[in-house]
Coordinates of C-alpha atoms and ligand atoms in Angstrom, one line a residue:
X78 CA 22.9 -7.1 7.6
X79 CA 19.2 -5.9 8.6
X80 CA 21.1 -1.9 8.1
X81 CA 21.0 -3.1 3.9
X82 CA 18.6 -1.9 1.3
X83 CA 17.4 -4.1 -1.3
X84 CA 20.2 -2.5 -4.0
X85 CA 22.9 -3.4 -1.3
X86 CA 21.8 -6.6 -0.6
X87 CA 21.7 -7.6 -4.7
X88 CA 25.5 -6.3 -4.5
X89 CA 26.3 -8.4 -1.3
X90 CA 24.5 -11.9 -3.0
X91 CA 26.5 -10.8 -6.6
X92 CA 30.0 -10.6 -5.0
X93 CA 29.3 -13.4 -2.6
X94 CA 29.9 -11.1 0.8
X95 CA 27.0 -13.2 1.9
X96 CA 24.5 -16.2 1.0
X97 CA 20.8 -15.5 0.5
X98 CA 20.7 -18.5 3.7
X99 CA 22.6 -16.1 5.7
X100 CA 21.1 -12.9 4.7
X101 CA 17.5 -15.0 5.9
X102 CA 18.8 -16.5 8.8
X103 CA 20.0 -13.4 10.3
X104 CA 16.8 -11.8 9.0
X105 CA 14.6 -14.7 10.3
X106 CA 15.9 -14.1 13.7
X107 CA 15.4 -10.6 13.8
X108 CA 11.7 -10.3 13.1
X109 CA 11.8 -13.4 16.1
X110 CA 13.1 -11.0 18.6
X111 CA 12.0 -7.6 17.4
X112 CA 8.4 -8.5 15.9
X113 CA 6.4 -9.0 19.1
X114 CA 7.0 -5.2 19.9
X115 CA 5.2 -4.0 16.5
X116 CA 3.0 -7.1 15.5
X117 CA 3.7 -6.4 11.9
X118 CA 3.7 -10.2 10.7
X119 CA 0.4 -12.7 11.1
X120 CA 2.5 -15.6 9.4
X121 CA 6.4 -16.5 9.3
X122 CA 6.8 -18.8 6.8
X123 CA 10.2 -19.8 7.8
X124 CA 10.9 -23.0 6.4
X125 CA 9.4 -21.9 2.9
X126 CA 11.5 -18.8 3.2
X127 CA 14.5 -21.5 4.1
X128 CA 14.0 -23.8 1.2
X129 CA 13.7 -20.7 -1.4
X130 CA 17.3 -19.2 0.0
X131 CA 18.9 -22.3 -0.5
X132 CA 17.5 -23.0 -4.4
X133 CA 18.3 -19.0 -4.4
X134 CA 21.8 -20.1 -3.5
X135 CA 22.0 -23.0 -6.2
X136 CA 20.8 -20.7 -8.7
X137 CA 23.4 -18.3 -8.0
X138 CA 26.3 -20.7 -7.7
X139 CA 25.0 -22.3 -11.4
X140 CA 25.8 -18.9 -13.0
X141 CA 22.3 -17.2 -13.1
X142 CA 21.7 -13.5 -11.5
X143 CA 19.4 -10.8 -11.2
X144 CA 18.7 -7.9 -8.7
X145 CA 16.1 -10.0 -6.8
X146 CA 17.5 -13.3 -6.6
X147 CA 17.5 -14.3 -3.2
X148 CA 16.7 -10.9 -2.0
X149 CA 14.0 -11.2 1.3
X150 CA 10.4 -10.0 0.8
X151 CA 7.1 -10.7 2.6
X152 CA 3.4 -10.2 1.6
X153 CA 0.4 -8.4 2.9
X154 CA -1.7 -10.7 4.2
X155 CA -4.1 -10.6 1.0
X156 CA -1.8 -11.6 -1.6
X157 CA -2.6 -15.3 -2.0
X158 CA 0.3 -17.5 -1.3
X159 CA -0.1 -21.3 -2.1
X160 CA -0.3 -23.8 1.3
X161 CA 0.3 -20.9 3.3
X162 CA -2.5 -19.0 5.8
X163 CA -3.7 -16.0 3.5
X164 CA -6.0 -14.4 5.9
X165 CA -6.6 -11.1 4.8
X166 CA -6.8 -9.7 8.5
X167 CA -9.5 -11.2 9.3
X168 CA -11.6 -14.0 11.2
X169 CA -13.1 -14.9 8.2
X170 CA -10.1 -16.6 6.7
X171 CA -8.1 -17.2 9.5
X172 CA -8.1 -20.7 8.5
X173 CA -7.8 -20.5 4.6
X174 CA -4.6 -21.6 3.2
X175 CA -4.5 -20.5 -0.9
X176 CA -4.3 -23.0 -3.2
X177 CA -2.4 -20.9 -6.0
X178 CA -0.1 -18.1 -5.7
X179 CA -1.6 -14.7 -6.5
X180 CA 0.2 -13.6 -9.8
X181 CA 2.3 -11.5 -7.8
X182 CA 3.6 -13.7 -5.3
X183 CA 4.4 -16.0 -7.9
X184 CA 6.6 -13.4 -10.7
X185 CA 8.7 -12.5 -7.3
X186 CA 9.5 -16.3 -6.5
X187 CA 10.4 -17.0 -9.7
X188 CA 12.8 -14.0 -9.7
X189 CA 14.4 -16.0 -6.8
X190 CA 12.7 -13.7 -3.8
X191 CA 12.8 -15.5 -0.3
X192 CA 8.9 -15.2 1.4
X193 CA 9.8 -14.4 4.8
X194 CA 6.3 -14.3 5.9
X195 CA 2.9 -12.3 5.6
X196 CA 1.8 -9.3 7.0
X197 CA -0.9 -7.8 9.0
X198 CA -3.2 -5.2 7.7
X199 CA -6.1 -3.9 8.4
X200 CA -9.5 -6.5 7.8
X201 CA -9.9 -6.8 4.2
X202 CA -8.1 -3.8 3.4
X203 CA -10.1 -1.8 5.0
X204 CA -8.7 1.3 7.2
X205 CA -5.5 3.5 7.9
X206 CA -4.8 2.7 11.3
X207 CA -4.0 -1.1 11.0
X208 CA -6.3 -1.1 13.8
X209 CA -8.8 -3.3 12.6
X210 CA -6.9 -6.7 12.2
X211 CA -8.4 -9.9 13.6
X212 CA -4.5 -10.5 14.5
X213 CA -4.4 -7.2 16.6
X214 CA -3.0 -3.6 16.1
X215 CA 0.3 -3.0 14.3
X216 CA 2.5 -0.7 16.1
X217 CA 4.2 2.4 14.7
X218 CA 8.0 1.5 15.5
X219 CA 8.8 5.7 15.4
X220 CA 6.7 5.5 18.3
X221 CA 5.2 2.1 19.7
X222 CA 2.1 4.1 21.3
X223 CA 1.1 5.6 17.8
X224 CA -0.4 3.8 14.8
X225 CA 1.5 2.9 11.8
X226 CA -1.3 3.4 9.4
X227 CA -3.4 1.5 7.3
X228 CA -3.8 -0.7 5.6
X229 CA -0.5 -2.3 4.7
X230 CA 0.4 -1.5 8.0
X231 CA 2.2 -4.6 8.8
X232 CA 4.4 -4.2 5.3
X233 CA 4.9 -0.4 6.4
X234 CA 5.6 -1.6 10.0
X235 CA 8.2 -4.2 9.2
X236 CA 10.1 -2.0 6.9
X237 CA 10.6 0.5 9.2
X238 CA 12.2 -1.4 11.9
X239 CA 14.8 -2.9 9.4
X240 CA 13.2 -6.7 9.8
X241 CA 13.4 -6.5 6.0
X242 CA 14.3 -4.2 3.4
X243 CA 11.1 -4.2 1.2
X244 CA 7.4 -5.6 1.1
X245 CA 4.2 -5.9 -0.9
X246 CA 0.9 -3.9 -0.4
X247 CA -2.1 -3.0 -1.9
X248 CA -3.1 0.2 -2.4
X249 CA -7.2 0.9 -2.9
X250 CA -7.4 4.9 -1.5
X251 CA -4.1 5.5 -0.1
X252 CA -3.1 1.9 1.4
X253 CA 0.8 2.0 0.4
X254 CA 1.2 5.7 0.4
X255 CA 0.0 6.7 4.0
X256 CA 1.5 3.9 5.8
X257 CA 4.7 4.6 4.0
X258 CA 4.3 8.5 5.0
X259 CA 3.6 7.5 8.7
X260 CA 6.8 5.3 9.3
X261 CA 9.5 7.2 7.0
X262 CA 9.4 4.8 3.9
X263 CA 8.9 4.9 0.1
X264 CA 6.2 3.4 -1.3
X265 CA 4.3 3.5 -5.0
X266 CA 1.3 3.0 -6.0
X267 CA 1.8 2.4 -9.6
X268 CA -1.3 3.4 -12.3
X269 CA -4.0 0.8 -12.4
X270 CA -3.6 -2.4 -13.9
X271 CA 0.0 -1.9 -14.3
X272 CA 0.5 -4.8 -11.5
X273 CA -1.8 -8.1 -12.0
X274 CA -4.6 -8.1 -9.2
X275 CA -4.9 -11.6 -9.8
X276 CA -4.5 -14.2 -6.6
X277 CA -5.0 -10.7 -4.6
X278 CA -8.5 -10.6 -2.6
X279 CA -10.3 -8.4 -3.8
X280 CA -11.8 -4.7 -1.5
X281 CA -12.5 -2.3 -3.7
X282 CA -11.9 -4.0 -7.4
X283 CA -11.8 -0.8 -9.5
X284 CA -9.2 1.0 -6.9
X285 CA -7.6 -1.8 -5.8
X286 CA -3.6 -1.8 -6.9
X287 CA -0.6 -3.8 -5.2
X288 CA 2.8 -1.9 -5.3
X289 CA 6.2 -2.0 -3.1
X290 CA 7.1 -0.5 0.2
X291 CA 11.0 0.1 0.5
X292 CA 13.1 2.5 2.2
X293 CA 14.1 4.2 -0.7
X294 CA 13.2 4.7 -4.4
X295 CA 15.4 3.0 -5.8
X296 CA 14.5 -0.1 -3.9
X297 CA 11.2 0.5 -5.2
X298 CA 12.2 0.2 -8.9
X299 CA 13.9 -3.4 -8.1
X300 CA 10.8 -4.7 -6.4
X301 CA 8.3 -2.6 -8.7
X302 CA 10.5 -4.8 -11.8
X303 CA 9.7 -7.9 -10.7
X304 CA 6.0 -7.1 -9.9
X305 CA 4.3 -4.7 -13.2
X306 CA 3.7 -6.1 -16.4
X307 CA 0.1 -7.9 -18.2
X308 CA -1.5 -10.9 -17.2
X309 CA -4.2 -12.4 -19.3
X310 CA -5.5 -13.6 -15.8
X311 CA -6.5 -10.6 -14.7
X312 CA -9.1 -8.7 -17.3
X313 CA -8.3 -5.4 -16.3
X314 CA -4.7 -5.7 -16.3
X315 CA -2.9 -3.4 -19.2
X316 CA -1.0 -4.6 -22.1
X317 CA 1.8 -2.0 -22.1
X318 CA 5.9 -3.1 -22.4
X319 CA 7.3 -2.4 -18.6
X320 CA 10.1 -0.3 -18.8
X321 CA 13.7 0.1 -16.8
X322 CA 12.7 1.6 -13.8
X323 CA 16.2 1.4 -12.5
X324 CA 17.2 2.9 -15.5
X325 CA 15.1 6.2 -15.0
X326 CA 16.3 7.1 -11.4
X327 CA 19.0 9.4 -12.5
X328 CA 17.5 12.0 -15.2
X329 CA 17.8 15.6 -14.7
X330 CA 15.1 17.4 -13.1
X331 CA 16.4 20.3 -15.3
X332 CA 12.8 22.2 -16.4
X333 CA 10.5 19.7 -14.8
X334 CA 7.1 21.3 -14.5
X335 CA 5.6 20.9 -10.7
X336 CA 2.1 21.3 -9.7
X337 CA 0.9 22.7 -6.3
X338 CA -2.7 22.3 -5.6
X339 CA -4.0 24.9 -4.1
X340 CA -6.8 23.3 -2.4
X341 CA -4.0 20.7 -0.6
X342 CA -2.6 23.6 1.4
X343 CA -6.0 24.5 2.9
X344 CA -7.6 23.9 6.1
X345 CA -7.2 20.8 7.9
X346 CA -3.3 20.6 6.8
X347 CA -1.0 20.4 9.9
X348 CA 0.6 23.6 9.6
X349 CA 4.1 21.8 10.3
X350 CA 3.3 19.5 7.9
X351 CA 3.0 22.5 5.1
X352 CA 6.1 23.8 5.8
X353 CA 8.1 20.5 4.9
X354 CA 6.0 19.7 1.8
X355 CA 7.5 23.5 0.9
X356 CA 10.9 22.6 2.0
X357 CA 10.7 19.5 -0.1
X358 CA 9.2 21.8 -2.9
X359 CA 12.7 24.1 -2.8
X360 CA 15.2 21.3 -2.9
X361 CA 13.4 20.2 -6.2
X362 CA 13.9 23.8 -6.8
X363 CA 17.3 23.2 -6.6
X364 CA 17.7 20.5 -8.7
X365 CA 16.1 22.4 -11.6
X366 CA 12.3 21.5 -11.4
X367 CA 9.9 24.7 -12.1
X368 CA 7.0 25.4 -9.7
X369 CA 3.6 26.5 -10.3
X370 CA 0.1 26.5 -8.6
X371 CA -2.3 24.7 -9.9
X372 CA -6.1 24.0 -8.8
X373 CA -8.2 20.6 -8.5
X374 CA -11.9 21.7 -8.0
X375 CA -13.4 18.5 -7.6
X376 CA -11.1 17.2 -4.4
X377 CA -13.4 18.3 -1.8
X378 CA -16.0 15.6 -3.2
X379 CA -13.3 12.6 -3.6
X380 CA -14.2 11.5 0.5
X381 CA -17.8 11.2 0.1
X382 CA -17.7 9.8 -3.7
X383 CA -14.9 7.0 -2.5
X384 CA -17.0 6.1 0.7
X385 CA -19.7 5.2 -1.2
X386 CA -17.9 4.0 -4.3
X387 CA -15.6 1.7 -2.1
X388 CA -17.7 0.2 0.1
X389 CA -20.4 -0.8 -3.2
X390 CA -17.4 -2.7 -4.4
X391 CA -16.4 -4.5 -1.3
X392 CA -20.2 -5.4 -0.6
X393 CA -20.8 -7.2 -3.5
X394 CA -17.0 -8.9 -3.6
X395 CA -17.5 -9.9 0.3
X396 CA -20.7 -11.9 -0.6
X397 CA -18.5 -15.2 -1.7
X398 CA -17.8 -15.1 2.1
X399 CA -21.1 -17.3 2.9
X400 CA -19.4 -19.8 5.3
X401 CA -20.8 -22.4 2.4
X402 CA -17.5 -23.0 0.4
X403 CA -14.5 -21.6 2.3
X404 CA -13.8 -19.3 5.2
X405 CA -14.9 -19.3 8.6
X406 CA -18.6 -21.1 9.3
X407 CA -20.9 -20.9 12.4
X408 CA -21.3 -24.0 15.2
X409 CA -24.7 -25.4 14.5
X410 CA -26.4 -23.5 12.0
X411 CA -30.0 -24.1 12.1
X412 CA -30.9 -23.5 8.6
X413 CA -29.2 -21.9 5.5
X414 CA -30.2 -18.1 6.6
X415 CA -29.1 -18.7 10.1
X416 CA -25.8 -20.1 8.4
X417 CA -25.1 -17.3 6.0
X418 CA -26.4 -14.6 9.6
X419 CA -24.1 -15.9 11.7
X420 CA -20.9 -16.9 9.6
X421 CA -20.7 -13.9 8.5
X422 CA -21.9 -11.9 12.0
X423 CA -19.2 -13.7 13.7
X424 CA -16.4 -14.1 10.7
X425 CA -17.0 -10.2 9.8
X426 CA -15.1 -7.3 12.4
X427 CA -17.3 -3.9 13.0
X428 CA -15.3 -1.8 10.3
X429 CA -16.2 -4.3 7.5
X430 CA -20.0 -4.9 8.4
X431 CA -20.2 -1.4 8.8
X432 CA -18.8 -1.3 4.9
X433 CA -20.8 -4.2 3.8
X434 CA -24.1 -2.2 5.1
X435 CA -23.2 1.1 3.4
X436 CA -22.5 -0.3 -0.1
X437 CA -25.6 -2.9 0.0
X438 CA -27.8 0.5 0.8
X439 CA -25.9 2.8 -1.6
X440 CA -26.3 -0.3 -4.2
X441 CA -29.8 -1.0 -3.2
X442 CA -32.9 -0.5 -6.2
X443 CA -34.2 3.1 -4.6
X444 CA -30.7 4.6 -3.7
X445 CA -28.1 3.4 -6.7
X446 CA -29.3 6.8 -8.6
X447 CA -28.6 8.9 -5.7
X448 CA -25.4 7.7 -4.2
X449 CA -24.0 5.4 -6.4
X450 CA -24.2 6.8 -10.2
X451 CA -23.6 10.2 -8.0
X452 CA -20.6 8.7 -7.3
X453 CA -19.1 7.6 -10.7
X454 CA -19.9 11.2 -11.8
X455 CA -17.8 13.1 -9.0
X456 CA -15.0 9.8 -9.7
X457 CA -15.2 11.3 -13.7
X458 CA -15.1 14.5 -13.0
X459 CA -11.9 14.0 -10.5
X460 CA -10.2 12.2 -13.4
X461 CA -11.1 15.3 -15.4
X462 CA -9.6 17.7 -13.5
X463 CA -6.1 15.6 -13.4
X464 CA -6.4 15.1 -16.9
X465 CA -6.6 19.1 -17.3
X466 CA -3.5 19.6 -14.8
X467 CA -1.5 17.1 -16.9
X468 CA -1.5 19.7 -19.7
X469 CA 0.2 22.2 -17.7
X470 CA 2.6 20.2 -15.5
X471 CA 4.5 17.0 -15.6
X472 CA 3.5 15.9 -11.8
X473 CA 1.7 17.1 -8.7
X474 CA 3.1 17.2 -5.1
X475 CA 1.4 17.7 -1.8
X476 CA 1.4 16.3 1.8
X477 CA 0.4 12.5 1.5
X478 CA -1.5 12.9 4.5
X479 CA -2.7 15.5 6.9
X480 CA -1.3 14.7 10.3
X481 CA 1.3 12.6 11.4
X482 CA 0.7 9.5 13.0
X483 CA -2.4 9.8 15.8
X484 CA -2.1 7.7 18.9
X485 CA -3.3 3.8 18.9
X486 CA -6.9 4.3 19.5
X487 CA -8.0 7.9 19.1
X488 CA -10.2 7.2 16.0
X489 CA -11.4 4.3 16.8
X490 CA -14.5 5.7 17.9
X491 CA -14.8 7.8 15.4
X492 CA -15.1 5.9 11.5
X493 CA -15.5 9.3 9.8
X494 CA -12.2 10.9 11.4
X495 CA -10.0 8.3 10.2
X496 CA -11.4 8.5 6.4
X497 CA -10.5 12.2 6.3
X498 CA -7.0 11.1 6.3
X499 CA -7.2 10.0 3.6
X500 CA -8.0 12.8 1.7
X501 CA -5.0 13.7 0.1
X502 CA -4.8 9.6 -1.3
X503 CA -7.8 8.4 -2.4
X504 CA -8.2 10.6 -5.9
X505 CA -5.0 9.0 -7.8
X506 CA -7.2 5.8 -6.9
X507 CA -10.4 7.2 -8.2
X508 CA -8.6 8.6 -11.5
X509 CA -6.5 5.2 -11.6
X510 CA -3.2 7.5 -11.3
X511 CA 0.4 6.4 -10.2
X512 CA 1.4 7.9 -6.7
X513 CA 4.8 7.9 -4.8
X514 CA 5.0 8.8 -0.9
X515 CA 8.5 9.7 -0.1
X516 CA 10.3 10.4 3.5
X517 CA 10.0 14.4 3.7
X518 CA 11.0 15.4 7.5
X519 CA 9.6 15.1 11.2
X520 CA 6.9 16.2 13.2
X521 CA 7.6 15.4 17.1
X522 CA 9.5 12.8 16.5
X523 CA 7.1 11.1 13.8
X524 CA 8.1 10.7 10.0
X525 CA 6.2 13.1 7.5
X526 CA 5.6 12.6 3.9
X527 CA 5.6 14.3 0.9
X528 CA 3.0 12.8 -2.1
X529 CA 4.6 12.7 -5.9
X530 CA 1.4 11.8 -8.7
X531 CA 2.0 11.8 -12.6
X532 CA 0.4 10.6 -15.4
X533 CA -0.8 7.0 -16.2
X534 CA 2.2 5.0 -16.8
X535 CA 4.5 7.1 -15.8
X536 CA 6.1 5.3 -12.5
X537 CA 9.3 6.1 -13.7
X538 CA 9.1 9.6 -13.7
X539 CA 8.1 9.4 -9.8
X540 CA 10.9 7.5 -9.0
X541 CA 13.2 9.4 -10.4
X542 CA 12.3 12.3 -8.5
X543 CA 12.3 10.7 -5.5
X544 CA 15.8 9.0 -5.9
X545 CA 17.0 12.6 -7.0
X546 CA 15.6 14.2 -3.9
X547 CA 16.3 11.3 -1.6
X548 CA 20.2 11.9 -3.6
X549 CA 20.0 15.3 -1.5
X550 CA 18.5 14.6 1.3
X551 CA 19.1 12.1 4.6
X552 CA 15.7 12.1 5.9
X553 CA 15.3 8.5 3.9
X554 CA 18.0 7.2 6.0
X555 CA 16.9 7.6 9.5
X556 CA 16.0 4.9 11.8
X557 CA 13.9 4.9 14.4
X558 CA 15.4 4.2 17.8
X559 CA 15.6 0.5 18.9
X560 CA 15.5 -1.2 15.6
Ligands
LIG737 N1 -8.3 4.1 4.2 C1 -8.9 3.7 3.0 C2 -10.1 2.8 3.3 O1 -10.3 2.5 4.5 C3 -8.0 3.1 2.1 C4 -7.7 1.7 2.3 C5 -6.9 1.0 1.3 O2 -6.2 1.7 0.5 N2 -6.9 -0.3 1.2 O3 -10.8 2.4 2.5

């Protein structure tokens, strides 16, 4: 049952081949034996995941359907789920259980979807290794020496080695779509505030957007249903009707106008790498799409502009964690500044002090000018130049990342290495833009992907090109050995 996608499984529940108990139990028992090899959950919620496959069951046998009724999912770790751990990867709030669900969380259970658990990530959001997790490193199941990427690494993670067919993640400068691209998956990043950030703790606030992780596109459109649409709760959050995604998967490519950056096929691209993003680029040939090069000036300042932008968000939203209220709090505190020092010293891992210290200082009264309103201007002018490619072409493709996955460790050392990988990511954040990473080939033995972006609002136009391609091509289907 583990071998079913999310569109298979809502066929199995509708013609009764199986219960949504059965489909969890089996499921349940899987990530038991196969999940200490990858580490990809922090919390199995097993008898809420129990409970909501039986009332799934009742539902079902009282006449109602739908494509996600008792259909398994599980959470990044950050999505706040109510009496259950929602730790965010970190120290910090390894013993805070939610008192709501996040708006999320809550639109999939009431669409009848089983919570099988959470999963790890990197602290806070922060990284693309899923190396920096209070709970420990998440293992790339391709390749159990190599990391899975970051940081829904654990959604990415569990995916990949068939302990479920679909997850949640968050997505604030390439969080959904470079973890998918390192472990052969699909995942979306829709536009921003197409999905509610509320109940979802909060990194980077003006990146920050939750999507699905699947093995294929369509998948994505089922879970990506039951997730988009407005919620007053959440002020940024956009007031537009949520269309069939499901319903857009099979249009003709016929004419389809494709951009190719020409600064994505510079240096620091594996050259293997290139060559599958051009295969990829003739079977949409194939299908009818048109191909043309294009040019985004602007990308070689995205890094800089996002590492400051970023980590000025996050250091103002980390300050509720004072050890006063909630979270983890010091033995002993002498006084109130030796309480706030060393709750947060000791509840905080080295990748998010490190970000809490660069966004105080870029925020800070002499240097907000300089780095931070710098910043916002390179973030405009990146929107700009999408805004100007958009007139010519009806999406852009590129590699979603520049290597495959590195080996557990090797960048560690190193914080700047491991934010150059995201360079091909974090500008459809900065401009707010929908992305799609979809399975595209191998490079020694390790998955490779291939990065779709359109224009706001248009998710549905991504996933249909991906289901077309994925229509025409196998590499979607492959499993990696052992799971
Ligand atoms: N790797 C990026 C960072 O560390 C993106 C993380 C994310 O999308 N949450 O900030």
């Amino acid at each position: 049952m583990h071998e079913l996608t999310l569109a298979e499984i809502a066929r199995g529940l509708a013609d009764k081949s199986f219960s949504s108990e059965e489909l969890t139990t089996a499921l349940l028992a899987r990530v038991k034996q196969l999940d200490p090899q990858i580490n990809s959950f922090i919390s199995v919620t097993e008898d809420l995941a129990l409970g909501q496959a039986r009332a799934a069951d009742a539902r079902r046998a009282a006449g109602e359907g739908g494509a996600l009724l008792g259909a398994p999912i599980a959470h990044k770790d950050l999505f706040c789920t109510q009496g259950v751990r929602t730790s965010c990867g970190s120290k910090m709030l390894d013993n805070f259980n939610a008192p709501y669900d996040a708006t999320v969380v809550a639109k999939l259970a009431e669409a009848g979807m089983v919570t099988l658990g959470k999963t790890n990530m990197d602290e806070f959001a922060m990284g693309s290794a899923n190396e920096s997790s209070h709970y420990g490193a998440v293992k790339n199941p391709w390749n159990l020496e190599h990391v899975p990427g970051g940081s829904s690494g654990g959604s990415a993670a569990a995916v990949a080695a068939r302990l479920l067919p679909a997850t949640t993640g968050t997505d604030t400068g390439g969080s959904i779509r470079q973890p998918a691209a390192l472990t052969n998956l699909t995942g979306l990043k829709p536009t921003y505030g197409r999905v509610s950030r509320w109940g979802m703790i909060a990194y980077a606030s003006s990146l920050d957007q939750g999507g699905p992780l699947a093995r294929t596109a369509e998948d994505c459109a089922l879970l990506l249903q039951g997730m988009a649409g407005f919620d007053a709760k959440d002020s940024t959050s956009i007031d537009e009707p949520v269309p069939d995604y499901s319903a857009s998967l099979n249009g003709s490519l016929q004419g389809l106008r494709i951009g190719l950056p020409k600064e994505y096929f510079g240096a620091g691209l594996d050259p293997r790498i290139a060559e599958l993003v051009q295969a990829s680029v003739k079977e949409l040939e194939k299908l009818g799409a048109v191909v043309k090069e294009i040019s985004l000036p602007n990308m070689q300042h995205a890094i800089p502009a996002y590492y400051v932008i970023a980590p000025a968000e996050a250091s103002s939203n980390l300050s509720r964690f004072d050890g006063v209220r909630f979270g983890y709090r010091c033995e002993e505190p002498k006084d109130l500044t030796d309480l706030y020092k060393r709750s947060r010293g000791e509840g905080f891992g080295a990748e998010v002090q490190r970000r809490i210290m660069v966004g105080t200082y870029a925020l800070s009264a002499g240097y907000y000018d300089a780095y931070y309103v710098k910043a916002q201007q390179i973030r405009r002018l990146i929107k700009n130049d999408f805004m100007a490619a958009f007139e010519g072409v009806d999406l852009i493709l590129g590699p979603t990342t520049p290597n495959p996955a590195w080996k557990l460790g090797a960048k560690s050392s190193d914080p700047v290495a491991a934010y150059l990988e995201d360079v091909y990511t974090i500008t459809a954040n900065l401009a707010g833009l929908p992305g799609l990473s979809m399975p595209a080939g191998f490079v020694d033995g390790l998955p490779v992907g291939v990065q779709l972006l359109a224009p706001y609002f248009q998710e549905g136009r991504l996933l249909n090109v991906a289901h077309r391609y994925q229509q025409v091509t196998d590499w979607h289907t492959r499993a990696p050995n052992g799971f």
